[in-house]
mmCIF file of C-alpha atoms in Angstrom:
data_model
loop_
_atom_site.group_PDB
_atom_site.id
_atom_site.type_symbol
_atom_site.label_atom_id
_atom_site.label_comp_id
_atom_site.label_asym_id
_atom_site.label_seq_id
_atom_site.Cartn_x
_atom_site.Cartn_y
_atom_site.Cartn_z
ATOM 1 C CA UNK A 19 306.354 37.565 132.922
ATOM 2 C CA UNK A 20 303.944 39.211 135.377
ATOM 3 C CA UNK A 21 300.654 39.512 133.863
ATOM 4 C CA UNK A 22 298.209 42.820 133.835
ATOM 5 C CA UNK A 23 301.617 45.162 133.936
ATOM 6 C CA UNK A 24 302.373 47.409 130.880
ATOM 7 C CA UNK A 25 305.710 45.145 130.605
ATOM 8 C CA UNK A 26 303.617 42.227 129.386
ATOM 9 C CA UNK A 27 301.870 43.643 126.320
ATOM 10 C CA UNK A 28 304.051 42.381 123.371
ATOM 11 C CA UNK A 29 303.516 44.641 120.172
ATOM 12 C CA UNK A 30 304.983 41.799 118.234
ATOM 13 C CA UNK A 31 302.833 38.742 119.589
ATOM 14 C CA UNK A 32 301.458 35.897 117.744
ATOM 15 C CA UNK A 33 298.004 37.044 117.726
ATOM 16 C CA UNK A 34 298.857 40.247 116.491
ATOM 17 C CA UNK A 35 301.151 38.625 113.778
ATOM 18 C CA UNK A 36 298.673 36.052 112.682
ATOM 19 C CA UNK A 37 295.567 38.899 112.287
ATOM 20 C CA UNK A 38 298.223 41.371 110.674
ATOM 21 C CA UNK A 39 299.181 38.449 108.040
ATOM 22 C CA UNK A 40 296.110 36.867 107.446
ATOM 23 C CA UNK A 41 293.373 39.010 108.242
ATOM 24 C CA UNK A 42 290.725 36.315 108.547
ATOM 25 C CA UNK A 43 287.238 36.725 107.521
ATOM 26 C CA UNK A 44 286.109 37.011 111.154
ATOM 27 C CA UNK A 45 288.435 39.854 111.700
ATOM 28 C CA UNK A 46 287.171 41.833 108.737
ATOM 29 C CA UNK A 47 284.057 41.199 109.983
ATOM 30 C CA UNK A 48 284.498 42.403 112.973
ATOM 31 C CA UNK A 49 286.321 45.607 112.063
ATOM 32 C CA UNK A 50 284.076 46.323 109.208
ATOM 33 C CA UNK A 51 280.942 46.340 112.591
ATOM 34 C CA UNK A 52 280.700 50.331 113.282
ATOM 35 C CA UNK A 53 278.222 48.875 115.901
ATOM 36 C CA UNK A 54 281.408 47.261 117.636
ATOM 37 C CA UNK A 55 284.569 48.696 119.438
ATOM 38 C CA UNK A 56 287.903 46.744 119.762
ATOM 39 C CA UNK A 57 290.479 46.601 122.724
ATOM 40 C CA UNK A 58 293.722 45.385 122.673
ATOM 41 C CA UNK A 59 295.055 43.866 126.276
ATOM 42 C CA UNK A 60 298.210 44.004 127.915
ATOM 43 C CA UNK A 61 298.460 40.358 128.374
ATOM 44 C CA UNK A 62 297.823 39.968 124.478
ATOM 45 C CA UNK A 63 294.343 39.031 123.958
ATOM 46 C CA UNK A 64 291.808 40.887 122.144
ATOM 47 C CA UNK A 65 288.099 41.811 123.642
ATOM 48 C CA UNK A 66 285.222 43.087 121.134
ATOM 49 C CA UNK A 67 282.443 45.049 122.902
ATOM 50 C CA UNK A 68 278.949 45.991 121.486
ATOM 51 C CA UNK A 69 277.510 48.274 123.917
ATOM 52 C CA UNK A 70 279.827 46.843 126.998
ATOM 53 C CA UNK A 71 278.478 43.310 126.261
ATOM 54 C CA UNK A 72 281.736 41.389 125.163
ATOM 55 C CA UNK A 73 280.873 39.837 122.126
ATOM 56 C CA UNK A 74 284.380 37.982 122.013
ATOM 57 C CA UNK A 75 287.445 37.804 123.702
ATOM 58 C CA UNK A 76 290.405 36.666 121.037
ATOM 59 C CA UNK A 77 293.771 35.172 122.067
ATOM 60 C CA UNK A 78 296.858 32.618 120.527
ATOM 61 C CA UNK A 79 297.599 29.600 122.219
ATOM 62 C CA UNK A 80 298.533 27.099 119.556
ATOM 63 C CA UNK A 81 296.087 28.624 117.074
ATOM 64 C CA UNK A 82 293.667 31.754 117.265
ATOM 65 C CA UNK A 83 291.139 31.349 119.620
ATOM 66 C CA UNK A 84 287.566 32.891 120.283
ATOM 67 C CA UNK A 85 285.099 32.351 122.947
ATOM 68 C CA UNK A 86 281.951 34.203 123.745
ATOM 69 C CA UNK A 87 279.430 33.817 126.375
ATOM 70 C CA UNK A 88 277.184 30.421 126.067
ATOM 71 C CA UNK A 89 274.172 32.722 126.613
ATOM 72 C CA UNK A 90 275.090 35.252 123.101
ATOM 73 C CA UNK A 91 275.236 31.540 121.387
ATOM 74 C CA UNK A 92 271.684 30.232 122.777
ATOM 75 C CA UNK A 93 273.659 27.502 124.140
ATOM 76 C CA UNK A 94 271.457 25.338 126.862
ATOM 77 C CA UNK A 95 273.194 21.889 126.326
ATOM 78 C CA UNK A 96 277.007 23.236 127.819
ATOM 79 C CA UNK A 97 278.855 23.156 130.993
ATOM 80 C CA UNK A 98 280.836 25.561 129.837
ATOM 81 C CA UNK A 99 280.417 29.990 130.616
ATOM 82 C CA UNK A 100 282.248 30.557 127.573
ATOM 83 C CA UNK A 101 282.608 29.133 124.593
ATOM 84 C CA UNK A 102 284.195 28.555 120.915
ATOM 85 C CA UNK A 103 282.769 31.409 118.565
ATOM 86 C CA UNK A 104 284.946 31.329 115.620
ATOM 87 C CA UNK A 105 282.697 29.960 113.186
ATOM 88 C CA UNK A 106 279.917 32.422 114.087
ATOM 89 C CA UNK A 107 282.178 35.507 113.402
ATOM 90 C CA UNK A 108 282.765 34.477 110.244
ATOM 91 C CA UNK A 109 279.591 35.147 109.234
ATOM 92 C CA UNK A 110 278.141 38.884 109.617
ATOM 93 C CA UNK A 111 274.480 36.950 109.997
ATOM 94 C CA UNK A 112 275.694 34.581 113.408
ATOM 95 C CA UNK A 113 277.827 38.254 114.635
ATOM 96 C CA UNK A 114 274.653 39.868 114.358
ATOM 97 C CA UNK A 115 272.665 37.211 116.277
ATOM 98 C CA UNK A 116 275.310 37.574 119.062
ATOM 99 C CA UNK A 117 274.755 41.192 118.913
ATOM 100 C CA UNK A 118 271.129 40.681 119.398
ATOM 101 C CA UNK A 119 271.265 37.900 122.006
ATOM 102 C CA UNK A 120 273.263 40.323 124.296
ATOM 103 C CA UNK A 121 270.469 43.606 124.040
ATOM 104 C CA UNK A 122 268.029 40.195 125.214
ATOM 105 C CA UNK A 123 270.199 39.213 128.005
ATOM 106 C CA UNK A 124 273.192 41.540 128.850
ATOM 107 C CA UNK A 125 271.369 44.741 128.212
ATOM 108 C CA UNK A 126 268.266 44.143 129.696
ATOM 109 C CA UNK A 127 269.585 41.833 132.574
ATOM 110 C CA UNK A 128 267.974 45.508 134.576
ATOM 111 C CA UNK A 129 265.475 47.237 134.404
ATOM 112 C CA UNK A 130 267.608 49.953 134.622
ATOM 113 C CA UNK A 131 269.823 51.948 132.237
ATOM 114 C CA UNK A 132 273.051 49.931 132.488
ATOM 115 C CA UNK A 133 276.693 51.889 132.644
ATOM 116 C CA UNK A 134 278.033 50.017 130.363
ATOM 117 C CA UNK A 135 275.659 51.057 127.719
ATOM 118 C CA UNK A 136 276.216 54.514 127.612
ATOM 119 C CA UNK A 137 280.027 53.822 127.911
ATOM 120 C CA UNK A 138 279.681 51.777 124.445
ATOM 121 C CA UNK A 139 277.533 55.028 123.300
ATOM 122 C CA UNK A 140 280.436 57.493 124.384
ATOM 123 C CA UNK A 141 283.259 55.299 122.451
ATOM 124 C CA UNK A 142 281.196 54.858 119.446
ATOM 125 C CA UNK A 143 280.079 58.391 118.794
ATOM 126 C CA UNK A 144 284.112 59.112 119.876
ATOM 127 C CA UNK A 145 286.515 56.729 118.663
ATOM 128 C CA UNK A 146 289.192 58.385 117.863
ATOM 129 C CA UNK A 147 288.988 60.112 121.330
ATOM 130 C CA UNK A 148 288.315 57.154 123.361
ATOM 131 C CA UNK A 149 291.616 54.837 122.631
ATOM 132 C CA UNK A 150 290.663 52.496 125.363
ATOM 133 C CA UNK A 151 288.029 51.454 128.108
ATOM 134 C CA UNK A 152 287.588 48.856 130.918
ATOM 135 C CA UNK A 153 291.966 49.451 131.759
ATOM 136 C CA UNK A 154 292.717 46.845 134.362
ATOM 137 C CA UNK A 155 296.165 47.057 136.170
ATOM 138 C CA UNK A 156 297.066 44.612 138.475
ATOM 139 C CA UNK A 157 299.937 44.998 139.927
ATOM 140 C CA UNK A 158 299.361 45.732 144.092
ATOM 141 C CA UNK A 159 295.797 46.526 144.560
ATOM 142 C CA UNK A 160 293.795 45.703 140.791
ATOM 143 C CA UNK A 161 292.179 49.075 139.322
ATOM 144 C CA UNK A 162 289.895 49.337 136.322
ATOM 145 C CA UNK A 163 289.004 52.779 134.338
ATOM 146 C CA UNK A 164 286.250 52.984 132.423
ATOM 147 C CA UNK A 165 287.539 54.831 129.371
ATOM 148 C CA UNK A 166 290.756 56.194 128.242
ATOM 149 C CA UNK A 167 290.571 59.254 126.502
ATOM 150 C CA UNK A 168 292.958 61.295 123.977
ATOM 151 C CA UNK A 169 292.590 64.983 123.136
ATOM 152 C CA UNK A 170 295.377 67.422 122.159
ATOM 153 C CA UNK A 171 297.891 64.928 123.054
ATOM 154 C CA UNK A 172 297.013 64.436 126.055
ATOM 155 C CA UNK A 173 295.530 61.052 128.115
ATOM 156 C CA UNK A 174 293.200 61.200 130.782
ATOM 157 C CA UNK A 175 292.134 58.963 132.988
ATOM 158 C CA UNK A 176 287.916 58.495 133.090
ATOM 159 C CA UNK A 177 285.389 56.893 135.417
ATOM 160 C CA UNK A 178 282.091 56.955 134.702
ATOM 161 C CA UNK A 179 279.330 56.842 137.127
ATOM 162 C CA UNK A 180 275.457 57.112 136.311
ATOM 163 C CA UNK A 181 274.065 59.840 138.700
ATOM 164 C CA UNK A 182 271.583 57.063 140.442
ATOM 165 C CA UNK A 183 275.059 55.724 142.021
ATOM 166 C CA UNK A 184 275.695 54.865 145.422
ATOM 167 C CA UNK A 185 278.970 55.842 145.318
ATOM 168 C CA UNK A 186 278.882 59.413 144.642
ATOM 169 C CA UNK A 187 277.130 59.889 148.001
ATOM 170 C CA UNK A 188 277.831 56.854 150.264
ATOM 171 C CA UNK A 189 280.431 56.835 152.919
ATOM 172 C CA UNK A 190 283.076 54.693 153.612
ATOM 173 C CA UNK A 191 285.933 55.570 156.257
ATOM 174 C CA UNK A 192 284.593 58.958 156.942
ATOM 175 C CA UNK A 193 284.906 59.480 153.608
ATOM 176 C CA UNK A 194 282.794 59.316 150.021
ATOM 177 C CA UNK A 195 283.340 56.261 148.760
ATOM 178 C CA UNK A 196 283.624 58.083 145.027
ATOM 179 C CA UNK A 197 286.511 60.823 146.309
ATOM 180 C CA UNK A 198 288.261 57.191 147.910
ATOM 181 C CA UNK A 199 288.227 55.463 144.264
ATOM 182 C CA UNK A 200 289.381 58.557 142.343
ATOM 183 C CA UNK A 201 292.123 59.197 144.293
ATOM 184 C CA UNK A 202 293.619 56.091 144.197
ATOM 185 C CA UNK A 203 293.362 56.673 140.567
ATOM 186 C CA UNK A 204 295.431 60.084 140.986
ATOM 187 C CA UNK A 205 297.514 57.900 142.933
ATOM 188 C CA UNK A 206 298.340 55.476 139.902
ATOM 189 C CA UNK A 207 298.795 58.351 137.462
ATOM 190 C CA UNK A 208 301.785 59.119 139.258
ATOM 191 C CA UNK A 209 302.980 56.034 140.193
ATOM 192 C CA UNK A 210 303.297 54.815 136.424
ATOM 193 C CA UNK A 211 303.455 58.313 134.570
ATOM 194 C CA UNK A 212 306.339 56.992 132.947
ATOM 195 C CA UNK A 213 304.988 54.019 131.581
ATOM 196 C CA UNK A 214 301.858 54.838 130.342
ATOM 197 C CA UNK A 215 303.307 56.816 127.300
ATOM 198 C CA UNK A 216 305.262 54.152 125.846
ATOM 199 C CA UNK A 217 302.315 51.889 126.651
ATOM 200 C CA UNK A 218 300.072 53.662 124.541
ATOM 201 C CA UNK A 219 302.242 54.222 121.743
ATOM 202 C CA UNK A 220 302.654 50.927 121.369
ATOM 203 C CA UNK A 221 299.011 49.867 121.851
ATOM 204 C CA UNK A 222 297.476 52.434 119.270
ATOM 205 C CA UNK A 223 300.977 51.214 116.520
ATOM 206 C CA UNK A 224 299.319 47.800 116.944
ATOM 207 C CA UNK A 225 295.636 48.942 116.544
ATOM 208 C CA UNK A 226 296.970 50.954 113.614
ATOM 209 C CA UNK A 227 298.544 47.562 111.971
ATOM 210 C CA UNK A 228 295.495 45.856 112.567
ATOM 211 C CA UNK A 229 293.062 48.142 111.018
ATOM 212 C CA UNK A 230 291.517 49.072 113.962
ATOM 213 C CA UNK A 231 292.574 52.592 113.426
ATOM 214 C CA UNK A 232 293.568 54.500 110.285
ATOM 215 C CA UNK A 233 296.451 56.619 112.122
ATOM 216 C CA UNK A 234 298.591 56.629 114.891
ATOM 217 C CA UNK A 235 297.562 59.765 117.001
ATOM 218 C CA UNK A 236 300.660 61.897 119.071
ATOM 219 C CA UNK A 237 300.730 61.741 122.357
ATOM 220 C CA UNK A 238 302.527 64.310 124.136
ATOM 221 C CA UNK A 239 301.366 64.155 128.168
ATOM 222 C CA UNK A 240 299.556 62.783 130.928
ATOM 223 C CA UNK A 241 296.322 64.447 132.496
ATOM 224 C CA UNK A 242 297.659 64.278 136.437
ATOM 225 C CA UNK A 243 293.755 64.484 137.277
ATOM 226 C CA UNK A 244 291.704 61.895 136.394
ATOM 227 C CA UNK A 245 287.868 62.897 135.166
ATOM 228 C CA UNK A 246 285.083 61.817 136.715
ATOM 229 C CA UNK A 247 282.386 61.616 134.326
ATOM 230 C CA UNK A 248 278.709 61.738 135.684
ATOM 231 C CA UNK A 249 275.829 60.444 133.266
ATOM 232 C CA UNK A 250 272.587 62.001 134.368
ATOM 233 C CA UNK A 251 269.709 60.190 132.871
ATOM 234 C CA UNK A 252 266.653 62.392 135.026
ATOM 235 C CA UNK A 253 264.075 63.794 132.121
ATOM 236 C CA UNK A 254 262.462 65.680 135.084
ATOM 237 C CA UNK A 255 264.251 67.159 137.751
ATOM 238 C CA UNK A 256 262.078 66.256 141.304
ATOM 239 C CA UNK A 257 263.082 68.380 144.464
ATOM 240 C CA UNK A 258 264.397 65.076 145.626
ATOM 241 C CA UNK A 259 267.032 64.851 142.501
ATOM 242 C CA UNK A 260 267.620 68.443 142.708
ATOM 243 C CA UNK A 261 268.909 67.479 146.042
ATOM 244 C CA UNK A 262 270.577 64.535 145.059
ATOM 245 C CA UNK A 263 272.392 66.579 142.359
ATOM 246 C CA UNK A 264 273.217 69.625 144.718
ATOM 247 C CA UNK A 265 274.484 66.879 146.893
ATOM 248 C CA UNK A 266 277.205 65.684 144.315
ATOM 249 C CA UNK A 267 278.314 68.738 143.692
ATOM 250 C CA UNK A 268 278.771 69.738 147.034
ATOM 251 C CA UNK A 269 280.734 66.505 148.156
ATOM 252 C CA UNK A 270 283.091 67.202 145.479
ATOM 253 C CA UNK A 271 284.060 70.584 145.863
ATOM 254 C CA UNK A 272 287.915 71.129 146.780
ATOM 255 C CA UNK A 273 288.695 67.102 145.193
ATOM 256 C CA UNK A 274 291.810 66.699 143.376
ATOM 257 C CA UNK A 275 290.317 65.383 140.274
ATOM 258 C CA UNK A 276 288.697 66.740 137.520
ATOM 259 C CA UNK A 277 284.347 65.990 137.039
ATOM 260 C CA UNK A 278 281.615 67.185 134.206
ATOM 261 C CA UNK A 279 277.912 66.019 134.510
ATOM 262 C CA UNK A 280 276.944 64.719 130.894
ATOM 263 C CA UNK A 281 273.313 63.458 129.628
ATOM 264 C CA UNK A 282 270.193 65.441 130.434
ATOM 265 C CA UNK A 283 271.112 69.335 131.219
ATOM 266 C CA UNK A 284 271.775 70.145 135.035
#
């Protein structure tokens, strides 16, 4: 089977099974973490995120498996980028020294604020509206959405860009490279409107079996326009970032998406 297509995620897989049946010490420990967020993956692997650093990605093959990156472990002596972590998320001391490790290294790899953190922040203070983040298809040309979000039945499509980014004002074919990436977005909304439905139906039924969730939300449509969500972190508003953010909003006038500024107030 074609992997990274909605056809591949199997509601009934192993890993599933296994977690649903046993439920492990790690998983509870994981699950019982309001500091982490869990995604389930169409190819039928499991990734746990704190704050967009992936603490663990999960998957069958033989028996449950669990790697992490050899940095989160404090690992010197490997050859290895990722490796075992079962044995430390079994114990809610090792998880948290994971969790630490990655504010040491993943967070503060900039100086900057990172995307990824205030994506993590979003899900976290929103989990029952945010049923999914970092959506890779890849099928054709690969895409990846930032979050997936569920109100009132209905699924949109998000992207989140911090207002410092260069593509909400660079150009790229005559065109801003942000406008470019959203509509090919709009473009895969219709393309797969019929699949994504069914997809997340049966995504949230499994997060649902595994505890992840305590109900099964409805889902009734498909937002045609995906949002384009822009995080700005300026405390003080210089007449350069007034210009910057008069700039945004003029390039996206007349799009064919959806945008909202979030963060500090415009």
């Amino acid at each position: 089977m074609e992997v990274g297509i909605f056809n591949s995620f199997n509601k009934n897989s192993k890993l599933f099974e296994l977690i649903e049946k046993e439920k492990p010490l790690w998983w509870r420990n994981i699950i019982s973490d309001k500091e982490l967020y869990i995604e389930l993956r169409k190819d039928n692997y499991i990734n746990v995120y704190y704050f967009g650093g992936c603490v663990a990605k999960i998957w069958f093959d033989k028996d449950i498996k669990a790697e992490t990156h050899y940095k989160y472990l404090k690992q010197t002596d490997t050859n290895k980028i990722y490796v075992d972590c079962i044995s430390e998320l079994e114990s809610k001391g090792e998880l948290d020294k994971i969790k630490k490790r990655i504010k040491e290294v993943y967070l503060k790899e900039e100086s900057n604020l990172k995307e990824k953190e205030i994506q993590g922040k979003l899900i976290l203070s929103s989990k029952k509206k945010y049923i999914d983040s970092e959506f890779a298809y890849n099928k054709d040309n690969k895409l990846r959405f930032d979050l997936v979000s569920l109100e009132n039945g209905e699924i949109t499509y998000v992207e989140l860009k911090l207002i410092g980014n260069q593509r909400l004002t660079s150009i790229k074919d005559k065109e801003i490279e942000i406008i470019i990436q959203m509509n090919k977005y709009s473009e895969f909304i219709q393309d797969y409107k019929d699949e994504i439905i069914p997809y997340y139906k049966k995504l949230l039924s499994v997060k649902k079996r595994l505890g992840i969730i305590n109900s099964i939300p409805e889902i009734y449509r498909i937002n045609p326009k995906p949002l384009l969500l822009i995080f700005n972190s300026y405390s003080e508003l210089s007449k350069g970032k007034k210009d910057r953010i008069n700039n945004i909003i003029s390039n996206l006038e007349n799009v064919n998406f959806d945008y909202t500024f979030i963060g500090n107030k415009i």
